[in-house]
C-alpha positions as CSV (number, residue, x, y, z in Angstrom):
1,X,17.5,-18.1,3.1
2,X,14.5,-16.5,1.6
3,X,10.7,-16.4,1.5
4,X,8.1,-17.4,-1.1
5,X,5.8,-14.8,-2.6
6,X,3.1,-16.5,-4.7
7,X,1.6,-15.1,-7.9
8,X,-0.4,-11.9,-7.7
9,X,0.6,-11.1,-4.1
10,X,1.3,-7.5,-3.3
11,X,3.9,-6.5,-0.7
12,X,3.4,-3.0,0.7
13,X,6.2,-0.5,1.1
14,X,8.4,-1.1,4.1
15,X,6.9,-4.5,4.8
16,X,9.3,-7.3,5.9
17,X,8.8,-11.0,5.0
18,X,11.2,-13.2,6.9
19,X,12.9,-16.4,6.0
20,X,10.7,-19.4,5.2
21,X,7.5,-17.4,5.2
22,X,5.0,-18.0,2.4
23,X,2.7,-15.3,1.2
24,X,-0.2,-16.9,-0.7
25,X,-1.4,-16.0,-4.1
26,X,-3.4,-12.8,-4.4
27,X,-2.6,-11.7,-0.8
28,X,-1.9,-8.1,0.2
29,X,0.7,-7.4,2.9
30,X,0.1,-4.0,4.3
31,X,2.8,-1.3,4.4
32,X,5.1,-1.7,7.4
33,X,3.8,-5.2,8.2
34,X,6.2,-7.9,9.5
35,X,5.6,-11.5,8.4
36,X,7.5,-13.7,10.9
37,X,9.8,-16.6,9.9
38,X,8.0,-19.7,8.7
39,X,4.5,-18.2,8.7
40,X,2.3,-19.4,5.8
41,X,-0.3,-16.8,4.7
42,X,-3.4,-18.3,3.0
43,X,-4.2,-17.1,-0.5
44,X,-6.3,-13.9,-0.9
45,X,-5.5,-12.6,2.6
46,X,-5.1,-9.1,3.9
47,X,-2.2,-9.1,6.4
48,X,-1.4,-6.1,8.6
49,X,0.5,-5.4,11.8
50,X,3.6,-6.4,13.7
51,X,3.6,-9.3,13.8
52,X,1.4,-9.5,10.7
53,X,-1.9,-11.2,11.1
54,X,-4.6,-12.1,8.6
55,X,-7.3,-9.5,9.0
56,X,-9.7,-10.8,6.4
57,X,-10.0,-12.4,3.0
58,X,-9.8,-10.0,0.0
59,X,-13.0,-9.7,-2.1
60,X,-13.1,-10.4,-5.8
61,X,-13.3,-6.7,-6.5
62,X,-10.2,-6.0,-4.4
63,X,-8.3,-8.7,-6.3
64,X,-9.3,-7.2,-9.6
65,X,-8.3,-3.7,-8.4
66,X,-4.8,-5.0,-7.4
67,X,-4.4,-6.7,-10.9
68,X,-5.5,-3.4,-12.5
69,X,-3.0,-1.4,-10.5
70,X,-0.2,-3.8,-11.5
71,X,-1.1,-3.4,-15.2
72,X,-0.8,0.4,-14.9
73,X,2.7,0.0,-13.5
74,X,3.6,-2.3,-16.3
75,X,2.5,0.3,-18.8
76,X,4.5,3.0,-17.0
77,X,7.6,0.7,-17.2
78,X,7.1,0.2,-20.9
79,X,6.7,3.9,-21.4
80,X,9.9,4.6,-19.4
81,X,11.8,2.0,-21.4
82,X,10.7,3.5,-24.7
83,X,11.5,7.1,-23.7
84,X,15.0,6.3,-22.3
85,X,16.2,3.8,-24.9
């Protein structure tokens, strides 16, 4: 059982990715979306809905923003680790 989430993909809160599904690199699955079993999502896709459907390809600016947001969370994790150790 399980799914595959490729590098740089972002899975929104409450989203469900079922067995055998593959979320391509850099894709964004919207909050609350459902990716059905066995579906393969192309890289750089914005997926939303129930069932989840590709709405469009993410722009280079959107991909960069997602990477930037991830970096902020990494910094917060490090700060938390330092202050609670």
